[in-house]
Amino acid sequence: MKRTVSSLADGREIIYFDHDSAPQRELHDPRTLDPVSTASQMRHDPVLDEWVIMASHRQHRIYHPPTTDCPLCPSTSERHTEIPSSDYDVVVFENRFPSLSMNAVGDEVPSLPPLVESRAGVGRCEVVCFTSDHDAAFATLKPEHARLVVDTWADRTTALGELPGVAQVFPFENRGAAIGVTLGHPHGQIYAYPYVTPKSRQMLGNASRYHERTGRNLFADVLAGERESGARVVVSSEHWTAFVPAASRWPVEVQLYPNRRVLDIPSLTDAERDDFAVLYLDVLQRLDALYDMPLPYVAAWHQAPVSDPLRDHAYLHLQVSSIQRSADKLKYLAGSETGMGAFITDVLPEDVAERLRAAGS
């Protein structure tokens, strides 16, 4: 893998991750850009004990531009984009409209009640462009290119985890307008949070208590149970297992676990990374075949926090979930889900697993 680091016109970092055979990339960004906002702030909800990020400047981010104005496509002599080069394999750059910034100063909020703490939204948000082909998708990448994306995630997990104040690194992909994606180019993001997120805290807390009772790892036993049952396993390989969780919250949900417990993406071996690329592409193609349409989804990596007392209870896995409950219907988070966090699903996990297994035949 070739790794080339440069800067955009406003000082944001951009990194090209290319196959060894790729040519030298154009690095100069000739644009004139406004400074990146440093106004992000966080407020602590004392009732739920959760941080909420305030990033009002994101209201002005680019929203569904025509393909000819896509900011994630390579630059041309007529139009300069976020990527100065005329081509790339995989590229990562700091978000122009970040929810978190290492330069965040936040605004003073004198009217906050005493129980609500406020801090600058210090962290980092990156965009990961999976390919220069605007009309592609992760599911259409070749295995060797998908492997390059995995190596990119590993690189960024390590680098972002070394930034001062970063507590958790979260690579993810939002796909499809129904999910809320505002740019159609195949891409994902990486958030480097200054705190451990609520979902991770809950999962690791449960895993810690489970270990105290049994001496075993919660995630490993969940995986072992699914592999032994087989009823919800979609596809498996030497190094990975993809299954529909028995208590899925979403109409379509698949989790991908390495068969060997590791804490984070950088800990995966070359063989595990190669195997993941093949199996993940298989899963994504099955998902698109489910309703004979590009399935909207969120693909979220769960990996160990950078530094946390419960870090060693983690188990790396990827959760792919979709709100598409039929070819023409979406699952909306209504009263029970939004008000109480109590999910109700209209689809049995066993039925989804069977349909996904059939989609690969």
Tab-separated table of C-alpha atoms in Angstrom:
chain	number	residue	atom	x	y	z
A	1	MET	CA	0.000	0.000	0.000
A	2	LYS	CA	1.246	3.476	-0.923
A	3	ARG	CA	0.431	6.216	1.583
A	4	THR	CA	0.755	9.868	0.524
A	5	VAL	CA	0.011	12.739	2.920
A	6	SER	CA	-0.790	16.293	1.839
A	7	SER	CA	-2.896	19.316	2.790
A	8	LEU	CA	-5.930	20.973	1.244
A	9	ALA	CA	-6.157	24.719	0.643
A	10	ASP	CA	-7.647	25.427	4.096
A	11	GLY	CA	-5.056	23.330	5.927
A	12	ARG	CA	-7.068	20.122	6.336
A	13	GLU	CA	-5.081	16.902	6.011
A	14	ILE	CA	-5.664	14.579	3.048
A	15	ILE	CA	-4.134	11.096	2.720
A	16	TYR	CA	-4.066	8.929	-0.406
A	17	PHE	CA	-4.081	5.154	0.126
A	18	ASP	CA	-3.166	3.544	-3.172
A	19	HIS	CA	-2.236	0.165	-4.559
A	20	ASP	CA	1.521	-0.184	-5.072
A	21	SER	CA	1.129	0.160	-8.851
A	22	ALA	CA	-0.687	3.514	-8.673
A	23	PRO	CA	0.952	6.611	-10.205
A	24	GLN	CA	2.003	9.675	-8.234
A	25	ARG	CA	-1.010	11.778	-7.206
A	26	GLU	CA	-1.508	15.499	-7.780
A	27	LEU	CA	-1.236	17.126	-4.350
A	28	HIS	CA	-1.682	20.878	-4.931
A	29	ASP	CA	-5.127	22.274	-4.085
A	30	PRO	CA	-5.565	25.583	-5.959
A	31	ARG	CA	-8.904	26.529	-4.397
A	32	THR	CA	-9.586	29.480	-2.103
A	33	LEU	CA	-11.575	28.199	0.874
A	34	ASP	CA	-13.061	29.740	3.990
A	35	PRO	CA	-11.574	28.572	7.302
A	36	VAL	CA	-13.076	25.441	8.827
A	37	SER	CA	-15.472	26.150	11.690
A	38	THR	CA	-14.131	25.663	15.212
A	39	ALA	CA	-17.478	26.272	16.933
A	40	SER	CA	-18.362	22.646	17.791
A	41	GLN	CA	-19.364	22.159	21.394
A	42	MET	CA	-20.635	19.314	23.597
A	43	ARG	CA	-23.271	19.460	26.295
A	44	HIS	CA	-23.770	16.792	28.936
A	45	ASP	CA	-27.266	15.453	29.589
A	46	PRO	CA	-27.270	14.761	33.343
A	47	VAL	CA	-30.429	12.639	33.197
A	48	LEU	CA	-29.098	10.137	30.651
A	49	ASP	CA	-25.414	10.737	31.480
A	50	GLU	CA	-24.660	11.269	27.777
A	51	TRP	CA	-22.782	13.886	25.799
A	52	VAL	CA	-24.585	15.609	22.910
A	53	ILE	CA	-22.546	17.291	20.158
A	54	MET	CA	-23.699	20.707	18.925
A	55	ALA	CA	-22.437	21.549	15.437
A	56	SER	CA	-24.789	24.157	13.991
A	57	HIS	CA	-22.360	25.030	11.184
A	58	ARG	CA	-23.214	21.679	9.568
A	59	GLN	CA	-26.533	23.161	8.484
A	60	HIS	CA	-24.586	24.726	5.608
A	61	ARG	CA	-22.912	21.548	4.318
A	62	ILE	CA	-23.375	20.430	0.732
A	63	TYR	CA	-26.763	18.775	0.204
A	64	HIS	CA	-27.491	16.393	-2.692
A	65	PRO	CA	-25.478	18.145	-5.422
A	66	PRO	CA	-25.819	16.923	-9.027
A	67	THR	CA	-23.286	14.305	-10.080
A	68	THR	CA	-21.415	16.907	-12.113
A	69	ASP	CA	-20.769	18.882	-8.897
A	70	CYS	CA	-19.831	15.974	-6.628
A	71	PRO	CA	-17.089	17.142	-4.223
A	72	LEU	CA	-15.776	13.580	-3.744
A	73	CYS	CA	-14.965	12.874	-7.381
A	74	PRO	CA	-11.404	13.484	-8.603
A	75	SER	CA	-10.536	16.984	-9.780
A	76	THR	CA	-10.404	17.896	-13.451
A	77	SER	CA	-8.830	20.826	-15.246
A	78	GLU	CA	-12.282	22.466	-15.331
A	79	ARG	CA	-13.438	21.693	-11.784
A	80	HIS	CA	-11.538	21.353	-8.505
A	81	THR	CA	-13.012	19.125	-5.799
A	82	GLU	CA	-12.003	17.994	-2.306
A	83	ILE	CA	-9.540	15.607	-3.979
A	84	PRO	CA	-6.916	17.554	-5.974
A	85	SER	CA	-5.722	14.508	-7.936
A	86	SER	CA	-7.275	13.373	-11.220
A	87	ASP	CA	-7.670	9.848	-9.837
A	88	TYR	CA	-7.283	7.863	-6.614
A	89	ASP	CA	-7.816	4.410	-5.154
A	90	VAL	CA	-8.879	5.278	-1.586
A	91	VAL	CA	-8.555	8.729	-0.053
A	92	VAL	CA	-9.157	10.137	3.430
A	93	PHE	CA	-9.461	13.791	4.366
A	94	GLU	CA	-10.661	15.886	7.265
A	95	ASN	CA	-14.332	16.797	6.954
A	96	ARG	CA	-14.951	20.337	5.763
A	97	PHE	CA	-18.015	20.512	8.042
A	98	PRO	CA	-16.836	18.553	11.090
A	99	SER	CA	-18.983	17.636	14.075
A	100	LEU	CA	-15.746	17.483	16.079
A	101	SER	CA	-12.466	19.308	15.504
A	102	MET	CA	-9.062	19.206	17.167
A	103	ASN	CA	-9.170	23.030	16.905
A	104	ALA	CA	-12.645	23.399	18.444
A	105	VAL	CA	-13.027	26.198	20.947
A	106	GLY	CA	-16.803	26.100	21.413
A	107	ASP	CA	-18.919	29.050	22.478
A	108	GLU	CA	-19.625	30.275	25.985
A	109	VAL	CA	-23.150	29.312	27.038
A	110	PRO	CA	-23.949	31.506	30.062
A	111	SER	CA	-27.609	30.441	30.197
A	112	LEU	CA	-27.002	26.729	30.864
A	113	PRO	CA	-28.380	25.311	34.121
A	114	PRO	CA	-25.845	24.252	36.756
A	115	LEU	CA	-26.246	20.508	36.058
A	116	VAL	CA	-25.454	20.828	32.330
A	117	GLU	CA	-21.729	20.855	31.607
A	118	SER	CA	-20.444	22.310	28.327
A	119	ARG	CA	-17.126	21.654	26.596
A	120	ALA	CA	-15.508	22.397	23.246
A	121	GLY	CA	-16.216	19.601	20.751
A	122	VAL	CA	-12.617	18.440	20.483
A	123	GLY	CA	-12.080	15.404	18.257
A	124	ARG	CA	-11.725	14.660	14.574
A	125	CYS	CA	-14.054	13.745	11.713
A	126	GLU	CA	-12.725	12.243	8.491
A	127	VAL	CA	-14.282	11.314	5.153
A	128	VAL	CA	-13.198	8.026	3.548
A	129	CYS	CA	-13.766	7.834	-0.215
A	130	PHE	CA	-13.816	4.153	-1.128
A	131	THR	CA	-13.212	4.647	-4.856
A	132	SER	CA	-12.929	7.393	-7.463
A	133	ASP	CA	-15.850	5.828	-9.406
A	134	HIS	CA	-18.923	7.904	-8.560
A	135	ASP	CA	-21.324	5.214	-9.793
A	136	ALA	CA	-19.782	2.357	-7.830
A	137	ALA	CA	-20.680	1.051	-4.360
A	138	PHE	CA	-18.766	-0.822	-1.700
A	139	ALA	CA	-20.583	-3.962	-2.879
A	140	THR	CA	-19.129	-3.572	-6.383
A	141	LEU	CA	-15.485	-3.228	-5.305
A	142	LYS	CA	-13.036	-5.974	-6.159
A	143	PRO	CA	-11.760	-7.943	-3.128
A	144	GLU	CA	-8.265	-6.476	-3.400
A	145	HIS	CA	-9.748	-2.963	-3.375
A	146	ALA	CA	-12.000	-3.755	-0.410
A	147	ARG	CA	-8.881	-5.022	1.365
A	148	LEU	CA	-7.265	-1.623	0.731
A	149	VAL	CA	-10.222	0.001	2.514
A	150	VAL	CA	-9.698	-2.351	5.481
A	151	ASP	CA	-6.038	-1.340	5.636
A	152	THR	CA	-7.135	2.293	5.510
A	153	TRP	CA	-9.501	1.777	8.458
A	154	ALA	CA	-6.674	0.118	10.375
A	155	ASP	CA	-4.273	2.975	9.625
A	156	ARG	CA	-6.748	5.629	10.697
A	157	THR	CA	-7.789	3.738	13.832
A	158	THR	CA	-4.170	3.708	14.975
A	159	ALA	CA	-3.415	7.308	13.980
A	160	LEU	CA	-6.586	8.840	15.409
A	161	GLY	CA	-6.252	6.833	18.604
A	162	GLU	CA	-2.911	8.554	19.212
A	163	LEU	CA	-4.401	12.072	19.088
A	164	PRO	CA	-4.601	13.795	22.479
A	165	GLY	CA	-7.981	13.431	24.136
A	166	VAL	CA	-9.416	10.833	21.738
A	167	ALA	CA	-11.241	8.045	23.601
A	168	GLN	CA	-12.920	6.080	20.778
A	169	VAL	CA	-12.456	5.689	17.009
A	170	PHE	CA	-15.569	4.833	15.006
A	171	PRO	CA	-15.387	3.986	11.260
A	172	PHE	CA	-18.803	3.742	9.582
A	173	GLU	CA	-20.673	4.008	6.312
A	174	ASN	CA	-24.098	5.565	5.758
A	175	ARG	CA	-25.537	4.414	2.444
A	176	GLY	CA	-28.662	5.643	0.678
A	177	ALA	CA	-30.870	8.726	0.725
A	178	ALA	CA	-33.352	6.960	3.044
A	179	ILE	CA	-30.605	6.835	5.683
A	180	GLY	CA	-29.919	10.547	5.282
A	181	VAL	CA	-26.851	10.482	3.040
A	182	THR	CA	-26.343	13.841	1.337
A	183	LEU	CA	-23.584	12.811	-1.098
A	184	GLY	CA	-24.107	9.912	-3.505
A	185	HIS	CA	-20.421	9.116	-4.049
A	186	PRO	CA	-19.423	5.841	-2.296
A	187	HIS	CA	-17.833	6.941	0.945
A	188	GLY	CA	-17.788	6.450	4.687
A	189	GLN	CA	-16.637	8.429	7.677
A	190	ILE	CA	-14.520	8.063	10.787
A	191	TYR	CA	-15.287	9.863	14.040
A	192	ALA	CA	-12.682	10.220	16.771
A	193	TYR	CA	-14.704	10.950	19.907
A	194	PRO	CA	-13.366	12.561	23.103
A	195	TYR	CA	-15.533	10.178	25.135
A	196	VAL	CA	-16.702	6.560	24.974
A	197	THR	CA	-20.085	6.565	23.247
A	198	PRO	CA	-23.275	5.495	25.077
A	199	LYS	CA	-23.766	2.282	23.105
A	200	SER	CA	-20.174	1.181	23.660
A	201	ARG	CA	-20.418	1.970	27.369
A	202	GLN	CA	-23.561	-0.151	27.653
A	203	MET	CA	-22.121	-3.089	25.706
A	204	LEU	CA	-18.826	-3.103	27.591
A	205	GLY	CA	-20.578	-2.711	30.927
A	206	ASN	CA	-22.725	-5.741	30.141
A	207	ALA	CA	-19.661	-7.674	28.993
A	208	SER	CA	-17.821	-6.792	32.198
A	209	ARG	CA	-20.669	-7.999	34.411
A	210	TYR	CA	-20.996	-11.170	32.323
A	211	HIS	CA	-17.281	-11.850	32.788
A	212	GLU	CA	-17.603	-11.355	36.549
A	213	ARG	CA	-20.373	-13.983	36.656
A	214	THR	CA	-18.932	-16.535	34.230
A	215	GLY	CA	-15.271	-15.765	33.603
A	216	ARG	CA	-16.077	-15.718	29.882
A	217	ASN	CA	-16.376	-13.106	27.125
A	218	LEU	CA	-19.962	-12.120	26.331
A	219	PHE	CA	-19.406	-11.432	22.629
A	220	ALA	CA	-17.490	-14.680	22.117
A	221	ASP	CA	-20.311	-16.671	23.678
A	222	VAL	CA	-22.921	-14.885	21.547
A	223	LEU	CA	-20.917	-15.774	18.433
A	224	ALA	CA	-20.445	-19.375	19.577
A	225	GLY	CA	-24.171	-19.720	20.196
A	226	GLU	CA	-25.074	-18.419	16.736
A	227	ARG	CA	-22.498	-20.669	15.057
A	228	GLU	CA	-23.763	-23.710	16.971
A	229	SER	CA	-27.421	-22.980	16.150
A	230	GLY	CA	-26.840	-22.027	12.522
A	231	ALA	CA	-30.436	-20.813	12.185
A	232	ARG	CA	-29.401	-17.184	11.686
A	233	VAL	CA	-25.959	-17.649	10.104
A	234	VAL	CA	-25.949	-16.087	6.644
A	235	VAL	CA	-22.453	-17.075	5.522
A	236	SER	CA	-19.221	-18.120	7.212
A	237	SER	CA	-15.606	-18.620	6.228
A	238	GLU	CA	-12.339	-19.702	7.786
A	239	HIS	CA	-11.934	-16.432	9.667
A	240	TRP	CA	-15.366	-14.736	9.778
A	241	THR	CA	-19.036	-15.418	10.535
A	242	ALA	CA	-21.960	-13.259	9.395
A	243	PHE	CA	-25.286	-13.767	11.163
A	244	VAL	CA	-28.599	-12.069	11.866
A	245	PRO	CA	-28.762	-11.409	15.636
A	246	ALA	CA	-31.475	-13.330	17.465
A	247	ALA	CA	-32.824	-10.083	18.953
A	248	SER	CA	-32.409	-7.835	15.898
A	249	ARG	CA	-33.774	-4.339	16.350
A	250	TRP	CA	-33.866	-3.526	12.641
A	251	PRO	CA	-35.847	-5.112	9.792
A	252	VAL	CA	-32.530	-6.125	8.220
A	253	GLU	CA	-29.460	-6.540	10.411
A	254	VAL	CA	-26.298	-8.586	9.906
A	255	GLN	CA	-23.317	-8.713	12.230
A	256	LEU	CA	-19.880	-9.844	11.047
A	257	TYR	CA	-17.496	-11.259	13.657
A	258	PRO	CA	-13.961	-12.539	13.226
A	259	ASN	CA	-13.850	-16.102	14.548
A	260	ARG	CA	-10.780	-15.141	16.605
A	261	ARG	CA	-11.431	-12.489	19.221
A	262	VAL	CA	-9.522	-9.276	18.565
A	263	LEU	CA	-10.117	-5.834	20.022
A	264	ASP	CA	-9.819	-3.604	16.966
A	265	ILE	CA	-9.234	-3.448	13.215
A	266	PRO	CA	-5.440	-2.996	13.425
A	267	SER	CA	-5.255	-6.324	15.309
A	268	LEU	CA	-6.554	-8.293	12.299
A	269	THR	CA	-3.971	-10.445	10.513
A	270	ASP	CA	-3.398	-10.257	6.755
A	271	ALA	CA	-5.353	-13.480	6.310
A	272	GLU	CA	-8.278	-12.140	8.353
A	273	ARG	CA	-8.315	-8.903	6.365
A	274	ASP	CA	-8.284	-10.764	3.041
A	275	ASP	CA	-11.041	-13.079	4.213
A	276	PHE	CA	-13.163	-10.189	5.498
A	277	ALA	CA	-13.002	-8.410	2.143
A	278	VAL	CA	-14.411	-11.443	0.334
A	279	LEU	CA	-17.076	-12.275	2.924
A	280	TYR	CA	-18.231	-8.655	3.366
A	281	LEU	CA	-18.671	-8.191	-0.373
A	282	ASP	CA	-20.716	-11.390	-0.401
A	283	VAL	CA	-22.942	-10.069	2.416
A	284	LEU	CA	-23.439	-6.677	0.745
A	285	GLN	CA	-24.400	-8.313	-2.537
A	286	ARG	CA	-26.934	-10.492	-0.721
A	287	LEU	CA	-28.379	-7.406	0.948
A	288	ASP	CA	-28.838	-5.684	-2.414
A	289	ALA	CA	-30.493	-8.835	-3.785
A	290	LEU	CA	-32.952	-8.981	-0.890
A	291	TYR	CA	-35.384	-6.511	-2.475
A	292	ASP	CA	-33.638	-6.318	-5.864
A	293	MET	CA	-32.518	-2.758	-5.104
A	294	PRO	CA	-29.562	-0.962	-3.509
A	295	LEU	CA	-30.333	-1.438	0.186
A	296	PRO	CA	-29.963	1.662	2.391
A	297	TYR	CA	-27.889	0.768	5.424
A	298	VAL	CA	-25.578	1.874	8.210
A	299	ALA	CA	-22.384	-0.180	8.536
A	300	ALA	CA	-20.893	0.472	11.985
A	301	TRP	CA	-17.613	-0.878	13.335
A	302	HIS	CA	-17.645	-1.732	17.039
A	303	GLN	CA	-14.090	-1.848	18.327
A	304	ALA	CA	-12.433	-1.363	21.701
A	305	PRO	CA	-12.104	2.195	22.996
A	306	VAL	CA	-8.628	3.681	22.876
A	307	SER	CA	-8.255	3.788	26.634
A	308	ASP	CA	-10.922	2.563	29.004
A	309	PRO	CA	-10.957	0.236	32.033
A	310	LEU	CA	-13.362	-2.091	30.192
A	311	ARG	CA	-11.411	-2.128	26.912
A	312	ASP	CA	-10.277	-5.757	27.268
A	313	HIS	CA	-13.889	-7.003	27.311
A	314	ALA	CA	-14.456	-5.803	23.711
A	315	TYR	CA	-14.735	-7.959	20.586
A	316	LEU	CA	-14.363	-6.338	17.183
A	317	HIS	CA	-17.427	-6.694	14.948
A	318	LEU	CA	-19.261	-4.917	12.154
A	319	GLN	CA	-22.992	-4.247	12.387
A	320	VAL	CA	-24.878	-3.623	9.124
A	321	SER	CA	-28.468	-2.511	9.672
A	322	SER	CA	-31.239	-1.203	7.434
A	323	ILE	CA	-34.595	0.508	7.944
A	324	GLN	CA	-35.957	-1.089	4.739
A	325	ARG	CA	-38.649	-3.519	5.972
A	326	SER	CA	-39.967	-4.393	2.498
A	327	ALA	CA	-39.302	-3.335	-1.072
A	328	ASP	CA	-41.564	-0.298	-0.688
A	329	LYS	CA	-41.747	0.306	3.082
A	330	LEU	CA	-39.377	1.823	5.641
A	331	LYS	CA	-39.166	1.237	9.385
A	332	TYR	CA	-39.658	4.535	11.186
A	333	LEU	CA	-38.605	5.063	14.777
A	334	ALA	CA	-41.936	6.051	16.295
A	335	GLY	CA	-43.317	6.287	19.835
A	336	SER	CA	-41.901	3.154	21.458
A	337	GLU	CA	-38.447	3.427	19.866
A	338	THR	CA	-38.020	7.199	20.055
A	339	GLY	CA	-39.767	7.772	23.370
A	340	MET	CA	-38.671	4.702	25.328
A	341	GLY	CA	-35.819	3.149	23.331
A	342	ALA	CA	-37.929	-0.022	23.169
A	343	PHE	CA	-37.607	-1.490	19.680
A	344	ILE	CA	-40.382	-3.389	17.926
A	345	THR	CA	-39.558	-5.223	14.697
A	346	ASP	CA	-41.990	-6.519	12.082
A	347	VAL	CA	-39.630	-9.158	10.691
A	348	LEU	CA	-38.372	-12.357	12.338
A	349	PRO	CA	-34.555	-12.646	12.339
A	350	GLU	CA	-34.750	-16.291	11.231
A	351	ASP	CA	-36.788	-15.308	8.166
A	352	VAL	CA	-34.302	-12.575	7.229
A	353	ALA	CA	-31.391	-14.997	7.583
A	354	GLU	CA	-33.111	-17.575	5.387
A	355	ARG	CA	-33.842	-14.999	2.685
A	356	LEU	CA	-30.248	-13.755	2.757
A	357	ARG	CA	-28.912	-17.302	2.482
A	358	ALA	CA	-31.184	-17.866	-0.523
A	359	ALA	CA	-30.079	-14.561	-2.073
A	360	GLY	CA	-26.592	-15.980	-2.538
A	361	SER	CA	-27.667	-19.084	-4.432
